Short mmCIF file of C-alpha atoms in Angstrom, two decimals:
data_model
loop_
_atom_site.label_atom_id
_atom_site.label_comp_id
_atom_site.label_asym_id
_atom_site.label_seq_id
_atom_site.Cartn_x
_atom_site.Cartn_y
_atom_site.Cartn_z
CA UNK A 98 5.74 -11.72 -13.28
CA UNK A 99 8.74 -12.92 -11.47
CA UNK A 100 8.38 -17.06 -9.69
CA UNK A 101 11.71 -16.28 -7.73
CA UNK A 102 13.03 -13.17 -6.67
CA UNK A 103 16.89 -13.07 -5.35
CA UNK A 104 16.78 -9.13 -3.99
CA UNK A 105 12.94 -8.16 -4.20
CA UNK A 106 12.46 -4.54 -1.99
CA UNK A 107 10.13 -2.76 -0.76
CA UNK A 108 9.90 1.04 0.52
CA UNK A 109 13.41 2.79 0.91
CA UNK A 110 15.81 -0.28 0.20
CA UNK A 111 13.53 -2.44 3.04
CA UNK A 112 13.67 -5.96 1.80
CA UNK A 113 11.02 -7.92 0.11
CA UNK A 114 11.23 -12.02 0.99
CA UNK A 115 8.97 -14.31 -0.73
CA UNK A 116 9.49 -18.09 -0.99
CA UNK A 117 10.22 -19.86 -4.40
CA UNK A 118 6.75 -20.33 -5.76
CA UNK A 119 4.27 -19.52 -3.12
CA UNK A 120 3.81 -16.04 -4.14
CA UNK A 121 2.60 -12.71 -6.76
CA UNK A 122 5.93 -10.86 -7.19
CA UNK A 123 5.18 -8.79 -10.55
CA UNK A 124 5.41 -5.33 -12.16
CA UNK A 125 3.70 -3.25 -14.34
CA UNK A 126 4.70 -0.21 -16.46
CA UNK A 127 2.33 2.85 -16.71
CA UNK A 128 3.27 5.28 -18.87
CA UNK A 129 1.22 8.64 -17.09
CA UNK A 130 1.76 11.70 -18.79
CA UNK A 131 -1.30 13.46 -17.76
CA UNK A 132 -0.17 13.06 -14.50
CA UNK A 133 1.98 16.59 -12.93
CA UNK A 134 4.79 15.45 -11.27
CA UNK A 135 4.07 17.30 -7.92
CA UNK A 136 0.26 14.89 -8.44
CA UNK A 137 1.91 11.50 -7.93
CA UNK A 138 0.94 10.24 -5.57
CA UNK A 139 -2.72 10.19 -7.10
CA UNK A 140 -1.01 7.27 -9.32
CA UNK A 141 -0.02 5.37 -5.49
CA UNK A 142 -3.66 6.05 -4.58
CA UNK A 143 -5.29 4.82 -7.75
CA UNK A 144 -2.79 1.45 -7.35
CA UNK A 145 -3.11 0.63 -3.95
CA UNK A 146 -7.11 0.71 -4.19
CA UNK A 147 -6.77 -1.32 -7.30
CA UNK A 148 -5.26 -4.28 -4.83
CA UNK A 149 -7.27 -3.62 -2.17
CA UNK A 150 -10.71 -3.66 -4.44
CA UNK A 151 -9.52 -7.32 -4.98
CA UNK A 152 -8.71 -8.13 -1.51
CA UNK A 153 -11.61 -6.84 -0.72
CA UNK A 154 -13.09 -9.41 -2.48
CA UNK A 155 -11.82 -12.01 -0.11
CA UNK A 156 -11.24 -10.45 2.84
CA UNK A 157 -14.29 -8.19 3.49
CA UNK A 158 -13.82 -4.96 5.51
CA UNK A 159 -10.80 -6.86 6.85
CA UNK A 160 -8.38 -5.44 3.79
CA UNK A 161 -7.54 -1.95 4.36
CA UNK A 162 -4.57 0.23 2.60
CA UNK A 163 -1.68 1.35 5.24
CA UNK A 164 0.04 4.54 4.52
CA UNK A 165 1.47 4.97 1.94
CA UNK A 166 1.01 1.49 -0.12
CA UNK A 167 0.88 -1.24 1.97
CA UNK A 168 -1.56 -3.87 2.51
CA UNK A 169 -3.38 -5.14 5.36
CA UNK A 170 -6.11 -7.62 6.51
CA UNK A 171 -6.80 -7.16 9.69
CA UNK A 172 -3.43 -5.95 11.91
CA UNK A 173 -0.87 -8.33 9.45
CA UNK A 174 0.37 -7.13 6.49
CA UNK A 175 -0.33 -9.20 3.50
CA UNK A 176 1.32 -6.77 0.07
CA UNK A 177 2.75 -3.66 -0.60
CA UNK A 178 3.90 -2.47 -3.94
CA UNK A 179 6.48 0.22 -4.95
CA UNK A 180 6.54 2.78 -7.86
CA UNK A 181 9.36 4.17 -9.33
CA UNK A 182 8.46 7.09 -10.99
CA UNK A 183 10.91 8.31 -14.46
CA UNK A 184 10.21 11.62 -15.01
CA UNK A 185 10.78 13.88 -17.71
CA UNK A 186 10.90 17.47 -17.01
CA UNK A 187 7.53 18.49 -15.56
CA UNK A 188 5.82 15.55 -16.34
CA UNK A 189 5.61 11.41 -15.41
CA UNK A 190 7.26 9.42 -18.09
CA UNK A 191 6.38 5.93 -17.25
CA UNK A 192 6.35 4.47 -13.93
CA UNK A 193 6.65 0.99 -12.61
CA UNK A 194 5.00 -0.23 -10.54
CA UNK A 195 6.32 -3.08 -8.26
CA UNK A 196 3.04 -4.99 -6.33
CA UNK A 197 4.31 -8.11 -4.18
CA UNK A 198 1.08 -9.85 -2.37
CA UNK A 199 1.80 -12.99 0.01
CA UNK A 200 -0.79 -15.78 -1.47
CA UNK A 201 0.28 -19.58 -0.97
CA UNK A 202 3.06 -19.07 1.10
CA UNK A 203 2.05 -20.59 4.71
CA UNK A 204 5.00 -19.68 6.93
CA UNK A 205 7.17 -16.97 7.18
CA UNK A 206 10.08 -16.45 9.71
CA UNK A 207 10.69 -15.81 13.16
CA UNK A 208 11.97 -12.04 12.57
CA UNK A 209 8.87 -11.31 10.22
CA UNK A 210 6.28 -9.50 12.40
CA UNK A 211 2.39 -9.24 11.61
CA UNK A 212 2.82 -11.26 7.69
CA UNK A 213 -0.09 -12.94 6.24
CA UNK A 214 -1.66 -14.69 3.39
CA UNK A 215 -4.23 -15.41 2.09
CA UNK A 216 -2.92 -19.66 2.74
CA UNK A 217 -2.85 -18.11 6.30
CA UNK A 218 -6.37 -16.84 6.36
CA UNK A 219 -8.11 -19.32 4.31
CA UNK A 220 -6.44 -22.30 4.04
CA UNK A 221 -6.46 -23.33 0.80
CA UNK A 222 -4.52 -22.73 -2.82
CA UNK A 223 -4.38 -19.95 -5.08
CA UNK A 224 -3.94 -19.49 -8.54
CA UNK A 225 -1.14 -17.10 -9.33
CA UNK A 226 -2.03 -16.56 -12.83
CA UNK A 227 -5.94 -15.92 -12.08
CA UNK A 228 -4.89 -13.59 -8.80
CA UNK A 229 -2.69 -11.54 -10.99
CA UNK A 230 -5.35 -11.24 -14.21
CA UNK A 231 -7.81 -9.42 -11.20
CA UNK A 232 -5.62 -6.87 -10.04
CA UNK A 233 -4.51 -6.60 -13.67
CA UNK A 234 -7.62 -6.09 -14.00
CA UNK A 235 -8.14 -3.61 -11.38
CA UNK A 236 -5.33 -1.15 -12.15
CA UNK A 237 -7.03 -0.54 -15.20
CA UNK A 238 -9.61 0.60 -14.23
CA UNK A 239 -8.86 2.85 -10.40
CA UNK A 240 -6.40 4.04 -13.51
CA UNK A 241 -9.34 4.92 -16.19
CA UNK A 242 -10.56 6.74 -13.01
CA UNK A 243 -7.41 9.16 -12.54
CA UNK A 244 -6.86 9.21 -16.41
CA UNK A 245 -10.29 10.95 -16.19
CA UNK A 246 -9.78 13.54 -13.63
CA UNK A 247 -11.60 11.99 -11.42
CA UNK A 248 -8.71 12.51 -8.45
CA UNK A 249 -11.79 13.46 -4.99
CA UNK A 250 -13.55 10.31 -5.35
CA UNK A 251 -10.08 8.83 -5.77
CA UNK A 252 -8.63 10.29 -2.32
CA UNK A 253 -12.98 9.70 -0.19
CA UNK A 254 -11.70 5.60 -1.41
CA UNK A 255 -8.57 6.03 -0.40
CA UNK A 256 -9.31 7.60 3.09
CA UNK A 257 -11.90 5.64 3.32
CA UNK A 258 -9.92 2.04 3.13
CA UNK A 259 -7.29 3.85 5.35
CA UNK A 260 -5.65 1.68 8.51
CA UNK A 261 -6.40 3.78 11.24
CA UNK A 262 -7.99 7.04 9.72
CA UNK A 263 -9.61 9.07 12.15
CA UNK A 264 -8.66 6.96 15.26
CA UNK A 265 -6.79 6.70 17.82
CA UNK A 266 -3.20 5.35 17.31
CA UNK A 267 0.40 5.27 19.41
CA UNK A 268 3.13 7.05 16.82
CA UNK A 269 7.31 7.19 17.25
CA UNK A 270 8.40 10.53 15.69
CA UNK A 271 12.42 10.50 15.99
CA UNK A 272 12.74 9.01 19.62
CA UNK A 273 9.80 10.00 20.52
CA UNK A 274 6.19 8.70 20.84
CA UNK A 275 3.05 10.45 20.28
CA UNK A 276 -0.42 10.05 20.15
CA UNK A 277 -2.52 10.99 17.41
CA UNK A 278 -5.24 11.02 15.14
CA UNK A 279 -4.73 10.65 10.99
CA UNK A 280 -6.61 12.61 9.37
CA UNK A 281 -6.20 13.02 6.12
CA UNK A 282 -3.78 12.68 2.94
CA UNK A 283 -1.82 16.08 1.91
CA UNK A 284 -2.22 16.60 -2.03
CA UNK A 285 1.63 15.98 -1.75
CA UNK A 286 0.85 12.49 -0.39
CA UNK A 287 1.39 13.55 3.24
CA UNK A 288 0.71 12.30 5.96
CA UNK A 289 -1.73 14.59 8.02
CA UNK A 290 -1.76 13.00 11.76
CA UNK A 291 -3.43 15.66 14.76
CA UNK A 292 -2.36 15.41 18.05
CA UNK A 293 -1.95 17.62 20.98
CA UNK A 294 0.76 19.89 19.39
CA UNK A 295 -1.90 20.37 16.45
CA UNK A 296 -2.13 19.16 12.85
CA UNK A 297 1.32 17.83 11.51
CA UNK A 298 2.64 16.14 8.36
CA UNK A 299 4.93 13.63 7.50
CA UNK A 300 6.87 12.19 4.79
CA UNK A 301 7.72 8.10 4.44
CA UNK A 302 9.91 7.10 7.06
CA UNK A 303 9.09 10.19 9.61
CA UNK A 304 6.68 8.81 11.55
CA UNK A 305 6.75 4.81 12.12
CA UNK A 306 2.64 3.29 13.96
CA UNK A 307 3.66 1.56 17.35
CA UNK A 308 0.26 0.62 18.62
CA UNK A 309 -3.33 1.21 18.26
CA UNK A 310 -5.36 2.89 20.81
CA UNK A 311 -9.19 3.78 22.04
CA UNK A 312 -11.09 5.20 19.50
#
């Protein structure tokens, strides 16, 4: 667990900004050797759900997961995670899961849009260590589900909590804006989007959310 980050990272080398001593920034080491490399997104689903389970206890139905692993409250980002897998042959030897949650930071740099925190929404401070322990217990519960082979349950729960699932929204694909509806996630973790051109799938950084449309 880090009280201060000097070079926090998000997905695809994005920077993660955190005011010293105000937020949760910690890592968990797991050894998911039971999981084939081709199904590594299952681990992503399990940990995303674990964090979302805790957030739902505080924010109810407003908490959701924005694919692939950002944590949202309403239309604002409250946190996210980054998984670095160490592969040996056809199995995952180790997984380092970095989790960042905005907790007691009330203000953010103006260039950061649609960002929130526990403090901004609930107007009170929270014990970081207690919240971290809640998340760790939740990760353990979801990880045991994954280890028990309950992948269908995890996928169903992930889609049930997925931001904009089955809703029309505007996306940017390359230089083009496209209206589409998220209909699922492939076994490899690609986003499945129903558009006028039919069902398409996208990897990270191949698609960008623009704005929500009408249901």
